mmCIF file of C-alpha atoms in Angstrom:
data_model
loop_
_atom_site.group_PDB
_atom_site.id
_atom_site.type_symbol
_atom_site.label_atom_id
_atom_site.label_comp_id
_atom_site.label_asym_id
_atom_site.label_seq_id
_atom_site.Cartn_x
_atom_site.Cartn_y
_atom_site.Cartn_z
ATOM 1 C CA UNK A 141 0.000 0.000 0.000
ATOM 2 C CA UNK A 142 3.109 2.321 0.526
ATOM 3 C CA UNK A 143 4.166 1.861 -3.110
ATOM 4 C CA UNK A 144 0.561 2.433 -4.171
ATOM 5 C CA UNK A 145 0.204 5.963 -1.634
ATOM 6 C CA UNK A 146 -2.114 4.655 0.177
ATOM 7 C CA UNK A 147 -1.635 4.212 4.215
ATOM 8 C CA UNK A 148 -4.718 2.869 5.417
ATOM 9 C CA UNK A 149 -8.257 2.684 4.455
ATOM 10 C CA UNK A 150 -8.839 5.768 4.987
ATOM 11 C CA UNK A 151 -6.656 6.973 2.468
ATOM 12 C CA UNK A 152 -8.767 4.095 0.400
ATOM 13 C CA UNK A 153 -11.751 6.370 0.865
ATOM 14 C CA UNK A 154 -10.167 9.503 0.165
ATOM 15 C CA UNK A 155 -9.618 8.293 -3.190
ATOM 16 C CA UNK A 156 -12.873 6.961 -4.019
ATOM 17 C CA UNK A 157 -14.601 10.607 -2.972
ATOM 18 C CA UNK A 158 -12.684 11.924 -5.330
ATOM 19 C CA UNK A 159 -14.490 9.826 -7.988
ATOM 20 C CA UNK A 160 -17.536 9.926 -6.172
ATOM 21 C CA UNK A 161 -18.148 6.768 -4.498
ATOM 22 C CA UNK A 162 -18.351 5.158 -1.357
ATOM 23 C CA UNK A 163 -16.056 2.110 0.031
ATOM 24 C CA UNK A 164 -19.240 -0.022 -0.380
ATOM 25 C CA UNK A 165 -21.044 1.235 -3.708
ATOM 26 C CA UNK A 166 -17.014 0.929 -5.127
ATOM 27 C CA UNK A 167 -16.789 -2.854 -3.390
ATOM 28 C CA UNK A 168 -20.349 -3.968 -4.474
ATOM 29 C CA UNK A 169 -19.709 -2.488 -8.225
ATOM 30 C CA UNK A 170 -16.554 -4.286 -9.002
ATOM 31 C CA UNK A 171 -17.821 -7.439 -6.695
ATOM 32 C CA UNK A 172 -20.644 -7.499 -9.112
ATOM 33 C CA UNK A 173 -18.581 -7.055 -12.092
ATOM 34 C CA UNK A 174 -15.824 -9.561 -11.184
ATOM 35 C CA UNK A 175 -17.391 -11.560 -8.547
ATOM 36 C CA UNK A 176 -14.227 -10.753 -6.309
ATOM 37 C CA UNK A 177 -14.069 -10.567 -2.149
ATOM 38 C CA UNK A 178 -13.521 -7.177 -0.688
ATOM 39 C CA UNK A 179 -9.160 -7.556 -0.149
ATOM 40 C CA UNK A 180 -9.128 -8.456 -4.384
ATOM 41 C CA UNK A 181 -11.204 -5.491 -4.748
ATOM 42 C CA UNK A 182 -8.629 -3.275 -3.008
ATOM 43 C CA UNK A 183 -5.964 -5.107 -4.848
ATOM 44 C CA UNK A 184 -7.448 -4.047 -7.887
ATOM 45 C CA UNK A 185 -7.346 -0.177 -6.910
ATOM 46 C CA UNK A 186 -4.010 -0.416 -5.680
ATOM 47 C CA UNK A 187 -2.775 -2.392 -8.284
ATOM 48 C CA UNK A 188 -3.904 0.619 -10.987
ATOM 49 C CA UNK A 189 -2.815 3.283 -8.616
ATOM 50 C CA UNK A 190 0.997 1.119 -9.018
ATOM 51 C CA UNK A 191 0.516 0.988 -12.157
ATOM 52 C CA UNK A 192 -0.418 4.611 -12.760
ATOM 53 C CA UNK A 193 3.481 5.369 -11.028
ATOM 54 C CA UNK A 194 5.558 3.163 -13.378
ATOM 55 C CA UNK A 195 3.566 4.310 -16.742
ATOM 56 C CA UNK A 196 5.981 5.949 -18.968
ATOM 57 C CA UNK A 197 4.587 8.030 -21.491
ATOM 58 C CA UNK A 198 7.101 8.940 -24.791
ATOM 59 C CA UNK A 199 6.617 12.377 -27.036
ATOM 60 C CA UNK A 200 6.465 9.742 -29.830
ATOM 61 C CA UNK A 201 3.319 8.063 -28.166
ATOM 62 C CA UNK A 202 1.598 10.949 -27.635
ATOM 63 C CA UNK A 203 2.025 12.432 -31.211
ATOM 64 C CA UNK A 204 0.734 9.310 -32.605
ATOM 65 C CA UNK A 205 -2.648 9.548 -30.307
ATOM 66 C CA UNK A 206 -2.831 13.118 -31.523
ATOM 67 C CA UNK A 207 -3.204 11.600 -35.125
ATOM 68 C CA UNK A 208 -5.227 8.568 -33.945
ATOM 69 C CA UNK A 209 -7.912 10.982 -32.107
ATOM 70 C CA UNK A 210 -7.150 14.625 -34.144
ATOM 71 C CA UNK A 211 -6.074 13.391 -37.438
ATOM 72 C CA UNK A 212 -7.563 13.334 -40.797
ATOM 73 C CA UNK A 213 -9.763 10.514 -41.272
ATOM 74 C CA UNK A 214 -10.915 8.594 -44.086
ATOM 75 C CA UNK A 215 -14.713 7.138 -44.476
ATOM 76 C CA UNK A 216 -14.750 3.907 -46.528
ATOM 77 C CA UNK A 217 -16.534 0.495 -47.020
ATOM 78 C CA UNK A 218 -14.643 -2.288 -47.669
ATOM 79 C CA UNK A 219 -15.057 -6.164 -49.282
ATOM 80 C CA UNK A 220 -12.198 -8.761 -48.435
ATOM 81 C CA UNK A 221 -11.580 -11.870 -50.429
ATOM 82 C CA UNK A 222 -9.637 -14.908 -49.540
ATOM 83 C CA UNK A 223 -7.824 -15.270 -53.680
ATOM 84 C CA UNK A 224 -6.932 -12.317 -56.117
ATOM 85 C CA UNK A 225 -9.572 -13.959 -58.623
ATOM 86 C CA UNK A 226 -12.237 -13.431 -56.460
ATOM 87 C CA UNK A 227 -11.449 -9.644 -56.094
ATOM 88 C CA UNK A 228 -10.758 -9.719 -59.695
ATOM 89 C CA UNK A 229 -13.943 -10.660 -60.553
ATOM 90 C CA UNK A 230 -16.179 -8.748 -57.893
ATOM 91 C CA UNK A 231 -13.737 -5.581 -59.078
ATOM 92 C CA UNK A 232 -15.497 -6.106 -62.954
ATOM 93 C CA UNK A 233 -19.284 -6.016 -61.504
ATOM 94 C CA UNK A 234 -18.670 -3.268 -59.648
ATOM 95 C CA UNK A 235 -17.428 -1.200 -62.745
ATOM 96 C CA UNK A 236 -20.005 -2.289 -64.085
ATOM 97 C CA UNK A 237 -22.716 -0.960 -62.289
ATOM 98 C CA UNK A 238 -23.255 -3.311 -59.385
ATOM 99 C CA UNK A 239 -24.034 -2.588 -55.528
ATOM 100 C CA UNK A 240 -21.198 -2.038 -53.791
ATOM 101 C CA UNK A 241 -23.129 -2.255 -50.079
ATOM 102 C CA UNK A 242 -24.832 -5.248 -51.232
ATOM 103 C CA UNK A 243 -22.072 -7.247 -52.417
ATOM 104 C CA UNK A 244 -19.700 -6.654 -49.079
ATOM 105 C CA UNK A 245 -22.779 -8.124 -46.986
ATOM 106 C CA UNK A 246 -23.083 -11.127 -49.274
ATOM 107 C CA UNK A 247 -19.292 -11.854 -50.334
ATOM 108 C CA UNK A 248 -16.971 -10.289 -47.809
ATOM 109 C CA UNK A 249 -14.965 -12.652 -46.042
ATOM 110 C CA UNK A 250 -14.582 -10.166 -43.148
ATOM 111 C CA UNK A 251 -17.915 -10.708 -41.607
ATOM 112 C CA UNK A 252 -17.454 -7.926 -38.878
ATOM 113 C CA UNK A 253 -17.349 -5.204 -41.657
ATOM 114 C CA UNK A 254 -19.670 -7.316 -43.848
ATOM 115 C CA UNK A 255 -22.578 -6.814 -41.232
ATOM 116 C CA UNK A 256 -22.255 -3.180 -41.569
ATOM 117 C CA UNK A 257 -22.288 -3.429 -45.463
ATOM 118 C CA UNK A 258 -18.507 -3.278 -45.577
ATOM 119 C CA UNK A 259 -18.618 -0.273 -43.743
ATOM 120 C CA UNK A 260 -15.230 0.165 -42.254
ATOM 121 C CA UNK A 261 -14.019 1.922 -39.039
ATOM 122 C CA UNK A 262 -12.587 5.343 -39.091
ATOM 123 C CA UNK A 263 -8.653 5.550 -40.766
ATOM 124 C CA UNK A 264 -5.910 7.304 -41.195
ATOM 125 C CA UNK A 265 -4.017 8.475 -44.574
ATOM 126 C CA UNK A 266 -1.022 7.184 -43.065
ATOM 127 C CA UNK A 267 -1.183 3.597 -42.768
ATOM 128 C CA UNK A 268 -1.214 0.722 -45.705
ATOM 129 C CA UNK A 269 -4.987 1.485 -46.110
ATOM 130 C CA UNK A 270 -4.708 5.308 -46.090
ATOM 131 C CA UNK A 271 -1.615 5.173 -48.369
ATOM 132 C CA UNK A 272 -3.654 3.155 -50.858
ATOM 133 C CA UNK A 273 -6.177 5.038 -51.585
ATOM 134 C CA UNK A 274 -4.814 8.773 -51.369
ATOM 135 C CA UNK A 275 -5.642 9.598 -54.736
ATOM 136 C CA UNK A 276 -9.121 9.015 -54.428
ATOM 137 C CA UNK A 277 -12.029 11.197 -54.359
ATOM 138 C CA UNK A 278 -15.747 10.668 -52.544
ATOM 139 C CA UNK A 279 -17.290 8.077 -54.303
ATOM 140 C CA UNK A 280 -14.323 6.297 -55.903
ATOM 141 C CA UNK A 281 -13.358 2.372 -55.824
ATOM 142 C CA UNK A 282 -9.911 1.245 -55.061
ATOM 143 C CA UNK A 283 -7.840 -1.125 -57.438
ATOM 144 C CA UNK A 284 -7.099 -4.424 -55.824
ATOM 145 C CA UNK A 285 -5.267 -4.325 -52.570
ATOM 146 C CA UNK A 286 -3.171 -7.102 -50.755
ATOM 147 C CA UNK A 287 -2.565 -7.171 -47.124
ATOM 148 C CA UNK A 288 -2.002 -9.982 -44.450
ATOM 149 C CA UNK A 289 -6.099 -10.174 -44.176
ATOM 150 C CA UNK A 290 -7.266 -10.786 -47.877
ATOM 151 C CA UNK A 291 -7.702 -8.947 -50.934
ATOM 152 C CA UNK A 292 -9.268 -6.047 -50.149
ATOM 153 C CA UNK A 293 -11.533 -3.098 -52.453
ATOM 154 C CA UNK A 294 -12.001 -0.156 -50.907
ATOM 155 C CA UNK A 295 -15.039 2.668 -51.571
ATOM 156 C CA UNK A 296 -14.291 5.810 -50.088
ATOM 157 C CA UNK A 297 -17.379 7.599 -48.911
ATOM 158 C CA UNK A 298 -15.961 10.418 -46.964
ATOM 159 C CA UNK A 299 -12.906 12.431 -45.618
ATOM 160 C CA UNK A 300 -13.077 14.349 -42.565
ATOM 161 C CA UNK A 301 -10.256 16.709 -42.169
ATOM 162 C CA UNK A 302 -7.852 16.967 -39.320
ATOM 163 C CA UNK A 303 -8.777 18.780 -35.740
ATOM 164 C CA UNK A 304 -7.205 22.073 -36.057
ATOM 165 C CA UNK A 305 -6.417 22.237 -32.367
ATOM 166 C CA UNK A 306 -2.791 22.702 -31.323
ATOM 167 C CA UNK A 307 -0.854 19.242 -29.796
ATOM 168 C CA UNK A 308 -0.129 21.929 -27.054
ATOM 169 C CA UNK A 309 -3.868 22.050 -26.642
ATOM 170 C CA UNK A 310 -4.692 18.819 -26.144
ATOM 171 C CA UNK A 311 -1.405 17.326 -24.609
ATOM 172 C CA UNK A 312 -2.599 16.827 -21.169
ATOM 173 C CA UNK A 313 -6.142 15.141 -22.453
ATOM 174 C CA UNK A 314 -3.858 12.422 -24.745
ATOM 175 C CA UNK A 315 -1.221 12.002 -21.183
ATOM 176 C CA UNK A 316 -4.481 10.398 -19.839
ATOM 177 C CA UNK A 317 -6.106 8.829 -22.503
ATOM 178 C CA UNK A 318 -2.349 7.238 -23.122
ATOM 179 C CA UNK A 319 -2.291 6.678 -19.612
ATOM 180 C CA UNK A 320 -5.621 4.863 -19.317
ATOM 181 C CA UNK A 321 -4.645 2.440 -22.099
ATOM 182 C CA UNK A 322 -1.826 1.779 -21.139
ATOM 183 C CA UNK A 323 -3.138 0.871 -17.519
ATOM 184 C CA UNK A 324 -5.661 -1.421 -19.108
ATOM 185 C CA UNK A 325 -3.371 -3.448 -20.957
ATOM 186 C CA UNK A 326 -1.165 -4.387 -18.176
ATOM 187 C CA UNK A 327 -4.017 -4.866 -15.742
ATOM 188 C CA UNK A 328 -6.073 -6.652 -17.868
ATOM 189 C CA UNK A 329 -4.101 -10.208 -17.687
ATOM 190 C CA UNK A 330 -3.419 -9.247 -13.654
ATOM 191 C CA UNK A 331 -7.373 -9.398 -13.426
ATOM 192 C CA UNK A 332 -7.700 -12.567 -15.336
ATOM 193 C CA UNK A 333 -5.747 -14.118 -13.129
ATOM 194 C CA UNK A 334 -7.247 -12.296 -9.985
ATOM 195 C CA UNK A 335 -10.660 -13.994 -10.869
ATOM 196 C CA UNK A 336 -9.128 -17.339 -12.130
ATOM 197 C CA UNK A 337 -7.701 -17.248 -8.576
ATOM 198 C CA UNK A 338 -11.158 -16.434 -6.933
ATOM 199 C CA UNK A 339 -13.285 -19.165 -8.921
ATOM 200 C CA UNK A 340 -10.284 -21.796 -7.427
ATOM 201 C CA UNK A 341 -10.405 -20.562 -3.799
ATOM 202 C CA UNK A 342 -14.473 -20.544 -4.363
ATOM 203 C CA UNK A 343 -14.876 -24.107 -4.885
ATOM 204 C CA UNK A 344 -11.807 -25.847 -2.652
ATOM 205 C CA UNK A 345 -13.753 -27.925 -0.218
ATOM 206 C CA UNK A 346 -13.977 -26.455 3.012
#
């Protein structure tokens, strides 16, 4: 609890008025969420607050989530094919006239975009994607592209331009959003193992 900041319990509540909760509500929350006993709920805070003091953040990391959040982004649908044919072929009906939405639902191989009639999530002109289709305008198909997932053909639909705030101006928002990942990706497997611990201790015979 030293390394974390916190003395005693007290201390424990401190914290959680600052987010606006009691000891309890906090306990029964998490308890609910992760079926844990009250000392692996503390754990859990004080393992984030540890966390939170060895986090080191890089210029580098931060200027890439200014792009990631501020950045231009591109609006596209996508369909993905397993074989160059296939993409070959699909390319030729929809040059010639056919639904672009329509066939992503029915051929995509990526069945998470494919649901949303190949609609994509948000992207940058900076990656493989983004470099690949640059030169296109609302509206416009893609030519054939390769990447480790399939053969993909892109439709851009729109492009949103870039945030015109300053890094300076958002720096300290992106030192917490940084922050906040990074926290959940190293306390994510800690948790797993938290609970996998609970479930044993939960049903050794008594």
């Amino acid at each position: 609890m030293k390394k974390g900041g916190l003395k005693d319990e007290e201390a424990l509540k401190s914290e959680l008025e600052k987010a606006k909760l009691t000891l309890d509500q906090y306990r029964k929350n998490i308890a609910k969420m992760f079926k844990l006993t009250k000392g692996q709920v503390e754990a859990e805070i004080l393992a984030e607050k540890i966390i939170k003091q060895t986090i080191k953040i890089t210029d580098e990391e931060l200027h890439e989530a200014y792009e990631e959040e501020l950045g231009e982004k591109i609006l596209a649908r996508q369909i993905v094919f397993r074989t160059s044919k296939d993409a070959e072929e699909t390319l030729e009906r929809i040059r010639t006239g056919a639904d672009f939405e329509a066939l992503a639902k029915k051929e995509s191989v990526d069945r998470n975009s494919a649901s949303r009639g190949g609609k994509m999530r948000p992207f940058g002109p900076q990656g493989v994607m983004g470099k690949a289709v640059a030169n296109l305008k609302n509206g416009e198909v893609s030519e054939i592209i390769k990447t480790d997932s399939g053969y993909h053909i892109i439709k851009i639909e729109k492009r949103i331009p870039r945030n015109m705030k300053k890094f300076s101006e958002v720096k300290e928002d992106l030192v917490k959003l940084v922050t906040a990942q990074k926290v959940q990706t190293r306390i994510s497997p800690w948790l797993l193992n938290l609970a996998e611990s609970a479930e044993i201790i939960r049903n050794l015979p008594e």
